[in-house]
Short mmCIF file of C-alpha atoms in Angstrom, two decimals:
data_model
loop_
_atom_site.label_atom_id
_atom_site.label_comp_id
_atom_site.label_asym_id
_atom_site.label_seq_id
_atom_site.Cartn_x
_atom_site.Cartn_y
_atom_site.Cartn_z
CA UNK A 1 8.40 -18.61 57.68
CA UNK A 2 11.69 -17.16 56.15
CA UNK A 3 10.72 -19.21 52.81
CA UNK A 4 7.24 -17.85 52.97
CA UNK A 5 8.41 -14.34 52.62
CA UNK A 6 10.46 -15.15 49.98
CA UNK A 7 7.71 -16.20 47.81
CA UNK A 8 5.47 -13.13 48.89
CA UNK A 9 8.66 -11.47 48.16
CA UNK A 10 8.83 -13.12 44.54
CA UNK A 11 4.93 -12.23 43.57
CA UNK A 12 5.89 -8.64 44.21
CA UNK A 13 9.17 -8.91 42.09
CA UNK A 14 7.07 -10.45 39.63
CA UNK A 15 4.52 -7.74 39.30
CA UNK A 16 7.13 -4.96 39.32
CA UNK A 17 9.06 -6.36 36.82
CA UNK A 18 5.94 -6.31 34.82
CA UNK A 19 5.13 -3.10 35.36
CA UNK A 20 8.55 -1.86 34.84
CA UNK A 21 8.36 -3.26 31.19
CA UNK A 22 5.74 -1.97 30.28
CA UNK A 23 6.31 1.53 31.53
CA UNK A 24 10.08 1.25 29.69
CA UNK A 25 8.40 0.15 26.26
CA UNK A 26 6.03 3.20 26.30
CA UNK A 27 9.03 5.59 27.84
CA UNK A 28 12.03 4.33 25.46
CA UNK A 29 9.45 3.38 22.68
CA UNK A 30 11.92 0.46 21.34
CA UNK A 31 9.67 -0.13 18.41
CA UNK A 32 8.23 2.73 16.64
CA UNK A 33 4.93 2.82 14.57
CA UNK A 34 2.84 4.73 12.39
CA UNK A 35 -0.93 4.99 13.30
CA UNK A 36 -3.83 3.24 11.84
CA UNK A 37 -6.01 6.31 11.06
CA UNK A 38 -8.81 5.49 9.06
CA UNK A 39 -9.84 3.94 5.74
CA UNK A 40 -8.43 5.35 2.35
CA UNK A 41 -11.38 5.84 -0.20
CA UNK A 42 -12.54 4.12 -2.72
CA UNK A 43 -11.82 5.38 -6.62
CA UNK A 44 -11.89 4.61 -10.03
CA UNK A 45 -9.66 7.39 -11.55
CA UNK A 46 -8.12 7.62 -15.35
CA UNK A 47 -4.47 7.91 -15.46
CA UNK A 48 -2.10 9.72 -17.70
CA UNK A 49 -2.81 7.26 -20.50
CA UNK A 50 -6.52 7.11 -20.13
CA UNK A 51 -6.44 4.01 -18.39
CA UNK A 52 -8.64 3.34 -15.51
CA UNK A 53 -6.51 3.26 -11.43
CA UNK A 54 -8.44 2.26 -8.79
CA UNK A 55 -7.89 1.94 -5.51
CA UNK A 56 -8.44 -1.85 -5.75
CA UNK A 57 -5.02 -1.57 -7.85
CA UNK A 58 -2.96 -0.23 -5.27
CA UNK A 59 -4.15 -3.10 -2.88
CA UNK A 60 -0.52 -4.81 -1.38
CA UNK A 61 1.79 -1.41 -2.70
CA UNK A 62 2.27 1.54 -0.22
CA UNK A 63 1.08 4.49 -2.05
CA UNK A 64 1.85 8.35 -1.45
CA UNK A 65 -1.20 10.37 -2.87
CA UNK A 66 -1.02 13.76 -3.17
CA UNK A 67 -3.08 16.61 -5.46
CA UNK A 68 -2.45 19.40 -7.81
CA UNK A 69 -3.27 20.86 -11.07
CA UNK A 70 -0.94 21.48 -13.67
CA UNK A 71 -1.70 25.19 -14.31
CA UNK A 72 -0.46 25.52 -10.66
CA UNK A 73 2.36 27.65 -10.07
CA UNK A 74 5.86 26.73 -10.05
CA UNK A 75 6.72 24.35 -8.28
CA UNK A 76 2.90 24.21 -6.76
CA UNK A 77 3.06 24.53 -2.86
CA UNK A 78 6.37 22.17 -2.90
CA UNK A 79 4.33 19.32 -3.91
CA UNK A 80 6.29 18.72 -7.14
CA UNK A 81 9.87 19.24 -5.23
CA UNK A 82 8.65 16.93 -2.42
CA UNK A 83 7.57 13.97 -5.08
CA UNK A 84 10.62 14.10 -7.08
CA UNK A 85 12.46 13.41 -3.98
CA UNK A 86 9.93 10.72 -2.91
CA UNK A 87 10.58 9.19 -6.46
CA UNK A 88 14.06 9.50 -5.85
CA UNK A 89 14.28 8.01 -2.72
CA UNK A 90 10.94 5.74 -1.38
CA UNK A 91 11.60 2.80 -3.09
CA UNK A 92 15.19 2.28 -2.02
CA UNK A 93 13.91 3.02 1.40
CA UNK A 94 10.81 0.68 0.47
CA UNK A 95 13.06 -2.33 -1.05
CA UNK A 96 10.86 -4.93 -2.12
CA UNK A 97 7.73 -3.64 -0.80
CA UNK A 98 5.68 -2.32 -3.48
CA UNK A 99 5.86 1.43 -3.88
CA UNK A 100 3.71 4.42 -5.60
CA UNK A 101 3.19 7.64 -5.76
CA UNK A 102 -0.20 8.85 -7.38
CA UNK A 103 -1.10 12.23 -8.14
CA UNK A 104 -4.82 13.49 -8.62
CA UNK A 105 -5.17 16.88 -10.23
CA UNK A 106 -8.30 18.83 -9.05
CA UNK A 107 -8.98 20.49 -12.23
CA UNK A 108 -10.16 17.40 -14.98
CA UNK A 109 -11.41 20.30 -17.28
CA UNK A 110 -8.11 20.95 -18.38
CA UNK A 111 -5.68 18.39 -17.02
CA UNK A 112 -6.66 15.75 -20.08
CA UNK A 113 -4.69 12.59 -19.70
CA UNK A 114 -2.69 14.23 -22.83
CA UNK A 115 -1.90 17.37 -20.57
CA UNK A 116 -1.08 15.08 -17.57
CA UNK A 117 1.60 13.09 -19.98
CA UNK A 118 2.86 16.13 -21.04
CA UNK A 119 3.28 17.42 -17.66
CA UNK A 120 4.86 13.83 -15.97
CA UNK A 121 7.28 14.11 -19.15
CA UNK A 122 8.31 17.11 -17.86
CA UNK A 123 9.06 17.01 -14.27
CA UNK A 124 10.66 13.32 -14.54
CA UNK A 125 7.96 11.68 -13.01
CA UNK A 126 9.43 7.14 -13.92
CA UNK A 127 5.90 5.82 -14.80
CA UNK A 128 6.68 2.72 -12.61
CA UNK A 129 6.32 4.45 -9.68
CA UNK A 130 4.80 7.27 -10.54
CA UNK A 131 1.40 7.94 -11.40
CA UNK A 132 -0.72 11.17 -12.57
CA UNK A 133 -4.31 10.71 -12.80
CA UNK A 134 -7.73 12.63 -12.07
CA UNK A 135 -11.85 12.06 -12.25
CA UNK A 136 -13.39 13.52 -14.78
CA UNK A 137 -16.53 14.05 -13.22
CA UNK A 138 -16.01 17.15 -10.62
CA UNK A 139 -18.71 15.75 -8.23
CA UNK A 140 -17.41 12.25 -7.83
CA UNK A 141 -13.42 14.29 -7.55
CA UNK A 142 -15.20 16.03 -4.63
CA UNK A 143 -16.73 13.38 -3.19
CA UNK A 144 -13.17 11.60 -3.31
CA UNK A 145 -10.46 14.32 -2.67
CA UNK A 146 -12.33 16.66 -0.28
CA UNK A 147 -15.06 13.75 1.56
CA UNK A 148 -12.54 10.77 1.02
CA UNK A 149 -9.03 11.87 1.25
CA UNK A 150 -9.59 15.33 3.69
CA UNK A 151 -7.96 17.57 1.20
CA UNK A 152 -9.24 21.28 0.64
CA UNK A 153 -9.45 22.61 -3.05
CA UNK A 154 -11.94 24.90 -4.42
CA UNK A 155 -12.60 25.50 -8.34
CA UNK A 156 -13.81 28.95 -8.28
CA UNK A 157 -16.13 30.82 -10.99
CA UNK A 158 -13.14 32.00 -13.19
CA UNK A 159 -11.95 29.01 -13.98
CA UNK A 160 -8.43 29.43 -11.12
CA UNK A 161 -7.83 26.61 -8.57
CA UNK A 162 -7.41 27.24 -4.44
CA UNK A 163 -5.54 24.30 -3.55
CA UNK A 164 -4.03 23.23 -0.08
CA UNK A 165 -1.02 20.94 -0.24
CA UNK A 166 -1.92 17.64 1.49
CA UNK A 167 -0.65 14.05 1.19
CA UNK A 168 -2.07 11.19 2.70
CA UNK A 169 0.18 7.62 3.46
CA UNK A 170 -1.60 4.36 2.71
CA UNK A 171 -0.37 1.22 3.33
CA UNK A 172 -0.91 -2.15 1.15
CA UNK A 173 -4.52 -2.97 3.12
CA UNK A 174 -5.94 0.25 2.16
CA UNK A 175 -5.87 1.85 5.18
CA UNK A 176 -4.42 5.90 5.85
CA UNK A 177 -1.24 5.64 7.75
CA UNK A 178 -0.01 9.24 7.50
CA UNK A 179 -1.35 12.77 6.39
CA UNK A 180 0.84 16.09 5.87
CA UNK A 181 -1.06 19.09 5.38
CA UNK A 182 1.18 21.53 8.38
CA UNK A 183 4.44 22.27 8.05
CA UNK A 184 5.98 21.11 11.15
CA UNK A 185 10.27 21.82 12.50
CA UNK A 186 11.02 18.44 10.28
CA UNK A 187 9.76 19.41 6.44
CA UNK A 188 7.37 16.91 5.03
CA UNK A 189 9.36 15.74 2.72
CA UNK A 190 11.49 14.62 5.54
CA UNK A 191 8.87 13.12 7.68
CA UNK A 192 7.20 11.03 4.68
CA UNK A 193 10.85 9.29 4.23
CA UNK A 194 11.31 8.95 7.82
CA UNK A 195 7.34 6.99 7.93
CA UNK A 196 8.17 5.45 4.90
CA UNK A 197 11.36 3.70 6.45
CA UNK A 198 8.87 3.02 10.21
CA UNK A 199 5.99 1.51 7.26
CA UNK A 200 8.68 -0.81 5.49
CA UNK A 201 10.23 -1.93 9.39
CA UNK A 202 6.02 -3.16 10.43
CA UNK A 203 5.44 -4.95 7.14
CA UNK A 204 8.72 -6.74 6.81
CA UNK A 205 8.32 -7.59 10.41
CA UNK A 206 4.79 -7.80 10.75
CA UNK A 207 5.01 -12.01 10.24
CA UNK A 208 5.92 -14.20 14.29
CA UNK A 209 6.70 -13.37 17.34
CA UNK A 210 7.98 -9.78 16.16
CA UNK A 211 4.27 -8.92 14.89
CA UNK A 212 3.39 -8.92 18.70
CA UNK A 213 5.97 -6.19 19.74
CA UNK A 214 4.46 -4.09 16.82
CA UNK A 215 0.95 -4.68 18.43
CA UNK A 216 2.23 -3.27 21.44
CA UNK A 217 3.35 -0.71 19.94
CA UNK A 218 0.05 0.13 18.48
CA UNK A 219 -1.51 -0.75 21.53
CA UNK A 220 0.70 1.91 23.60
CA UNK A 221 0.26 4.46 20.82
CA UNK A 222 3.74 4.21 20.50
CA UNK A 223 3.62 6.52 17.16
CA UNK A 224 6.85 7.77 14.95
CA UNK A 225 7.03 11.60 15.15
CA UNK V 1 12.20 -31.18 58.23
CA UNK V 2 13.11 -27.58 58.74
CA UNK V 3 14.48 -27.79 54.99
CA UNK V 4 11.89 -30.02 53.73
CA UNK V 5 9.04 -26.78 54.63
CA UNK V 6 11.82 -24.75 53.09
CA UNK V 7 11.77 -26.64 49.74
CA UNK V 8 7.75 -27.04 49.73
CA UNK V 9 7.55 -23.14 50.08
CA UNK V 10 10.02 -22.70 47.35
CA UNK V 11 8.05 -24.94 45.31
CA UNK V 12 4.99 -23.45 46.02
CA UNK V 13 6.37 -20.24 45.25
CA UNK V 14 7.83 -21.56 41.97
CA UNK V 15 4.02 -22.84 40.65
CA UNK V 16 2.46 -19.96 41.73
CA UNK V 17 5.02 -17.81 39.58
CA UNK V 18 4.75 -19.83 36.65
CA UNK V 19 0.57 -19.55 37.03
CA UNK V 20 0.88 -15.64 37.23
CA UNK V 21 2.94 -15.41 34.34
CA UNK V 22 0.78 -17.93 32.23
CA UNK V 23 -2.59 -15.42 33.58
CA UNK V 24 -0.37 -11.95 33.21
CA UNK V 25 0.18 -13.21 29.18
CA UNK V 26 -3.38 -14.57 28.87
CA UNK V 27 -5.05 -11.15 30.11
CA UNK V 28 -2.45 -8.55 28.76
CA UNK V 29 -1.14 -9.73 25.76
CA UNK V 30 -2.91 -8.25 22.67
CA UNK V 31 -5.26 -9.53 21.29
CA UNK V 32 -4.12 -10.80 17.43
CA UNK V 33 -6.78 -10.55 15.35
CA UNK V 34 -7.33 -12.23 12.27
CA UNK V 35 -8.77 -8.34 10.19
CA UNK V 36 -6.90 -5.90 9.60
CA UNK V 37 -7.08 -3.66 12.92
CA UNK V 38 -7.38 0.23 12.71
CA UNK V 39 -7.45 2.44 15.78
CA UNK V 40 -9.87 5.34 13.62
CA UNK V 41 -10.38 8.69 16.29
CA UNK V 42 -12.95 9.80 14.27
CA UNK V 43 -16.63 7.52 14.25
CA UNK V 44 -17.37 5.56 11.18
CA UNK V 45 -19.57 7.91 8.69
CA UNK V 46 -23.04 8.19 9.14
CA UNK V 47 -25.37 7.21 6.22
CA UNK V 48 -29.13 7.07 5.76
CA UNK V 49 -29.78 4.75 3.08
CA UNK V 50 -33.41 2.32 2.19
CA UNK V 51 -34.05 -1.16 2.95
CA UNK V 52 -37.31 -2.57 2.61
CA UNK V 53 -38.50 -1.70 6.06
CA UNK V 54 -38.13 1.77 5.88
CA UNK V 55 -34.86 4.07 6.37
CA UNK V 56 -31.68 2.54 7.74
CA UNK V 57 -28.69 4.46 9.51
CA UNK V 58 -25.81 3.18 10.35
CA UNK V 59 -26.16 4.98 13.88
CA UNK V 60 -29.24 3.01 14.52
CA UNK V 61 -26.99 0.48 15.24
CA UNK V 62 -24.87 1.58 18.13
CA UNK V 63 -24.52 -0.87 20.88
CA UNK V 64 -24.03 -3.78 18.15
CA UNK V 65 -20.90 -4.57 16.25
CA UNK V 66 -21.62 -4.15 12.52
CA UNK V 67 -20.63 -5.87 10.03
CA UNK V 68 -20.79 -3.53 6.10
CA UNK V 69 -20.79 -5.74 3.24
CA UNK V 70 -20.89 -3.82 -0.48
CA UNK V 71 -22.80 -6.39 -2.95
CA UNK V 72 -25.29 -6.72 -5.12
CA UNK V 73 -28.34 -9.33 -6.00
CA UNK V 74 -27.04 -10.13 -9.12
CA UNK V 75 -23.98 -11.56 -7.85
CA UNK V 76 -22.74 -14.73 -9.15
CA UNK V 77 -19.85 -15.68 -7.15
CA UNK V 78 -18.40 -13.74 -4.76
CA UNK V 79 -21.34 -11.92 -2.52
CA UNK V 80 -23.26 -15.29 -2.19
CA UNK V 81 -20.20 -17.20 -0.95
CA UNK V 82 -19.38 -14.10 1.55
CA UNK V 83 -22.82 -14.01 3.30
CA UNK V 84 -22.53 -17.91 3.45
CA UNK V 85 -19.55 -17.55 5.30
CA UNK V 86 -21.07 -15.02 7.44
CA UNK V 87 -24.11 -17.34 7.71
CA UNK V 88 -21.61 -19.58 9.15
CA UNK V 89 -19.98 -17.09 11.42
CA UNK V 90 -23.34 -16.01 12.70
CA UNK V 91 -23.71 -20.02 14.22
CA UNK V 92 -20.82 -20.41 15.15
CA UNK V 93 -21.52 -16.83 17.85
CA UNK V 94 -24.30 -18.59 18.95
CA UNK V 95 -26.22 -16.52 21.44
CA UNK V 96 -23.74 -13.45 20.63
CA UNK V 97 -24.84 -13.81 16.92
CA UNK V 98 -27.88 -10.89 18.38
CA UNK V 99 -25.01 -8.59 18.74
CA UNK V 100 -24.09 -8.17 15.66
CA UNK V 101 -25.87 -6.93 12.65
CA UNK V 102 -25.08 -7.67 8.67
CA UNK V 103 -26.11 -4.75 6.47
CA UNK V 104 -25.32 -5.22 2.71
CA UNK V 105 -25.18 -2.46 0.77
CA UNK V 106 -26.42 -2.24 -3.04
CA UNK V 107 -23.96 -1.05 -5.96
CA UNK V 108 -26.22 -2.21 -7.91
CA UNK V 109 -29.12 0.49 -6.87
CA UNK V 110 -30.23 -0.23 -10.49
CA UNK V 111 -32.14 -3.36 -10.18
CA UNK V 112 -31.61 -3.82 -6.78
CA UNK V 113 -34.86 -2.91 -5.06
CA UNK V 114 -35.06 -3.09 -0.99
CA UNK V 115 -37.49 -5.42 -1.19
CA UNK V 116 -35.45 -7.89 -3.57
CA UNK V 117 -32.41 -6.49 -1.32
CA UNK V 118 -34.70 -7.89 1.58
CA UNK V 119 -35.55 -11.49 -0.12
CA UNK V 120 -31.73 -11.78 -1.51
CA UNK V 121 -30.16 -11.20 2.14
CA UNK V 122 -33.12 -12.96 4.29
CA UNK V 123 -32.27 -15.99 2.23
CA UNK V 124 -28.73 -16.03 3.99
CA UNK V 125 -29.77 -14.86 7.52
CA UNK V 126 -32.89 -13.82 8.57
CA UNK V 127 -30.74 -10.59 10.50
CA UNK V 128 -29.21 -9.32 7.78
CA UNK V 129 -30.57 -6.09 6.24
CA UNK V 130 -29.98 -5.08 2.53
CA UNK V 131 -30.13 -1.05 1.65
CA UNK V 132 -30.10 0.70 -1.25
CA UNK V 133 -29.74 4.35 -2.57
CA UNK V 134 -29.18 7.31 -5.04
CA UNK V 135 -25.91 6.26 -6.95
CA UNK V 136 -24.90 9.74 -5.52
CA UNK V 137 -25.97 8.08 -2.13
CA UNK V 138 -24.33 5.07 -2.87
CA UNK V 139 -20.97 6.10 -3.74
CA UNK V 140 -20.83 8.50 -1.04
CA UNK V 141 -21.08 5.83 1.77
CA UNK V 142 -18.51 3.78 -0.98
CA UNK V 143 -15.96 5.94 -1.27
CA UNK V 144 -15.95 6.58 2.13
CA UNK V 145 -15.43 2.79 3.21
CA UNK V 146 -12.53 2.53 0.55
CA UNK V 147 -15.24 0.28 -1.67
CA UNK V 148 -14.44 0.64 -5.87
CA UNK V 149 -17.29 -0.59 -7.52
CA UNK V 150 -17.72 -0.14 -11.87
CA UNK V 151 -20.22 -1.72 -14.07
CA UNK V 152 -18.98 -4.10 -16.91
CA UNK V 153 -20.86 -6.41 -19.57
CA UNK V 154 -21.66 -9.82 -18.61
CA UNK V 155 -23.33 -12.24 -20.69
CA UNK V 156 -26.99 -11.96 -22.22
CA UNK V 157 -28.14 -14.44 -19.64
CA UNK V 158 -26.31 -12.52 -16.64
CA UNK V 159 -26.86 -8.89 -17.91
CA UNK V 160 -24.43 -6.42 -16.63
CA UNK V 161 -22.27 -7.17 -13.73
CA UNK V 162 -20.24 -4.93 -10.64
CA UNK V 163 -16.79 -5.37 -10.13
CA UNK V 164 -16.32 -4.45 -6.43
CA UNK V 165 -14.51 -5.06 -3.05
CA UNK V 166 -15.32 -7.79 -1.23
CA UNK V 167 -14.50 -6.88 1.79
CA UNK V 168 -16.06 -6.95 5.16
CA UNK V 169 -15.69 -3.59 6.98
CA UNK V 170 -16.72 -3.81 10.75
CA UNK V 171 -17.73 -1.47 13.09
CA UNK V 172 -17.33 -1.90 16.56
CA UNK V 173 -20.45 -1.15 19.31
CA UNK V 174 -19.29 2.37 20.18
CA UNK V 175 -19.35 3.40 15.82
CA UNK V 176 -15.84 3.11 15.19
CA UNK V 177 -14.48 1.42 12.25
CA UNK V 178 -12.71 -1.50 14.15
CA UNK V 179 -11.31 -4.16 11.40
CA UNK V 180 -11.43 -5.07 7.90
CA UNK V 181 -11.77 -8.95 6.64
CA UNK V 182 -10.14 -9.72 3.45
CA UNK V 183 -12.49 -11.63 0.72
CA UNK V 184 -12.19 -15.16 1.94
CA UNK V 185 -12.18 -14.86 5.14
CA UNK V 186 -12.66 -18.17 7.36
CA UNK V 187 -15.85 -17.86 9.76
CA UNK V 188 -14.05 -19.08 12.32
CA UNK V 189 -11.69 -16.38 12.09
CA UNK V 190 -14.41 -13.73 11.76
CA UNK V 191 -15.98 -15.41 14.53
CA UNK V 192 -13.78 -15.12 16.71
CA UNK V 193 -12.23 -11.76 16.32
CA UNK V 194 -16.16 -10.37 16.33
CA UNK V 195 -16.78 -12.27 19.76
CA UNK V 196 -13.44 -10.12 21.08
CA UNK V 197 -15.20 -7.47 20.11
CA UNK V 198 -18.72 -8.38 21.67
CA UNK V 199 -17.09 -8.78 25.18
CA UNK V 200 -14.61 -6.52 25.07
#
């Protein structure tokens, strides 16, 4: 009878040790993650040379989008500041995964892909990584940057822009991985390097037995702050 | 004898371990699915678009898993091979093929009509509903399901053609956006990551 408790004693071990796991991988998080959110839209946008970018073209990179207009002021809401630091630093963090940044203005009437040259030129945007583009047709640029991408901007009857800053993380399948529109403690700056480096761990481990691990970690919501 | 009943628990014990582990990883390990997962908080968008049988929401469809498929009638390649493969995916569910629903969606709203939407997607699957639209409609519900779509010339004999995404988006029986199937994907892959979704 001794031996029989034993093996009642075992099932129980079993179980715990189970359970114990899987309450340590959701407490201590050992793998991180950023969350699957939702689709990214589908575009067709001209870019600073007047060449079409769609979102069928960013298919396989990570892309940062963000919005503007160049008649925005200064250093426009810290979007410019925050990109040229992105520039500087995502595709180090990024190695050999694919890496862009593409920035829609909200005002086509005046931000001509001549203007948006002008205006990349100028704030040391590296074309390779880089990209400025808009739609000229305001309803479509509607459609895409308020309906697709969640952003708020308003063109209102004199002509002046009401922009909020917002970028929006997509990974290489198209889908939204990330959106900064609140300041938070961390700046946003800070927290899209920080998700960039989480983004480049998944997809350079997202092949074998480590894909699994990341699937718990989606599974457990285990997200990067 | 004492220690032979010792050693037979022990070995009982052992088998019975190994069996719980082997059912512990069968029923908790995740599910891999072949689509690209997403865990959306928000329900898919809600569209009211035409099909030869009168209006057709997507929200008509709760309860089923459905499958979006952006395409047109004048196709040559890549929509007819898709909605073979789903054809072939839709077998292979066998009874669970009721559960799920096909709805292709027209960027072509041009010469796509519902009712040659109806005779074009019939041919494949006599489930499968075809809509059509405004193009404001249209690229609404496109842009939305991260579908690019832009006319270009074809050949006299062709007329015009669509670039677009081939993708697959589907949607799982509450109305969330579930997974995504690359062009080319194998119906036994869609298969089986749609009947995952149908029981679970």
């Amino acid at each position: 009878m001794k031996a029989y408790r034993w093996v009642v004693r075992g099932v129980y071990a079993f179980f715990g040790v189970v359970i114990v796991a899987v309450v340590a991988f959701k407490v201590f998080q050992p793998v991180q993650v950023l969350p699957r959110v939702r689709l990214a839209p589908g575009f067709i946008l001209v870019d600073q040379d007047g060449q079409p970018v769609t979102n069928e073209d960013m298919r396989g990179k990570v892309v940062l989008y963000a919005f503007f207009y160049t008649r925005c002021p200064g250093d426009c809401y810290g979007v410019i500041s925050t990109l040229q630091a992105v520039q500087a630093q995502g595709p180090r963090i990024m190695g050999d995964i694919p890496f862009r940044i593409v920035l829609i203005s909200v005002d086509p009437a005046h931000d001509t892909p001549e203007v948006l040259r002008a205006y990349a030129q100028r704030v040391g945007a590296r074309p390779e990584v880089w990209i400025f583009a808009t739609q000229p047709d305001p309803k479509r640029l509607k459609m895409l940057v308020g309906g697709g991408f969640n952003a708020y901007y308003d063109i209102q009857p004199d002509g002046s822009v009401r922009l909020d800053p917002h970028y929006v993380l997509v990974d290489g399948w198209g889908i939204v991985r990330g959106e900064y529109k609140y300041e938070t403690l961390a700046s946003t700056q800070e927290r899209i390097l920080r998700h960039l480096g989480v983004l480049a761990e998944e997809i350079r481990n997202s092949q074998g037995s480590a894909k699994l691990a990341y699937e718990a970690a989606h599974f457990f919501l285990c997200y990067a702050p | 004898m004492r220690n032979l009943s010792r050693g037979l628990w022990l070995g009982v014990g052992a088998v019975l371990l190994i069996v719980l582990g082997w059912w512990a990883w069968d029923r908790f390990r995740p599910y891999a699915f072949h689509g690209t997962v997403l865990q959306s908080a928000e329900p898919a968008f809600d569209f009211e678009l035409q099909s030869a049988d009168g209006p057709v929401r997507l929200s008509d469809f709760r309860g089923k898993v459905v499958l979006l498929y952006f395409g047109y009638t004048f196709c040559p390649d890549v929509c007819p091979t898709t909605l073979f493969e789903v054809q072939r995916t839709m077998e292979l569910l066998g009874d669970d093929a009721d559960q799920v629903q096909l709805i292709m969606i027209s960027v072509d709203p041009a010469r796509d009509t519902p009712e040659r939407l109806k005779e074009y997607v019939q041919y494949f699957h006599p489930s499968f509903i075809g809509v059509t639209g405004s193009e404001d409609a249209i690229a609404e519900v496109a842009t939305h399901y991260g579908i690019y779509y832009q006319k270009h010339e074809g050949t006299p004999a062709t007329g015009y053609l669509v670039d677009h995404t081939a993708t697959i988006t589907v949607i799982d029986r509450k109305g969330y956006v579930k997974l995504v199937f690359p062009y080319g994907t194998p119906a036994e892959d869609m298969a089986a990551d749609l009947a995952y979704l149908i029981r679970h």
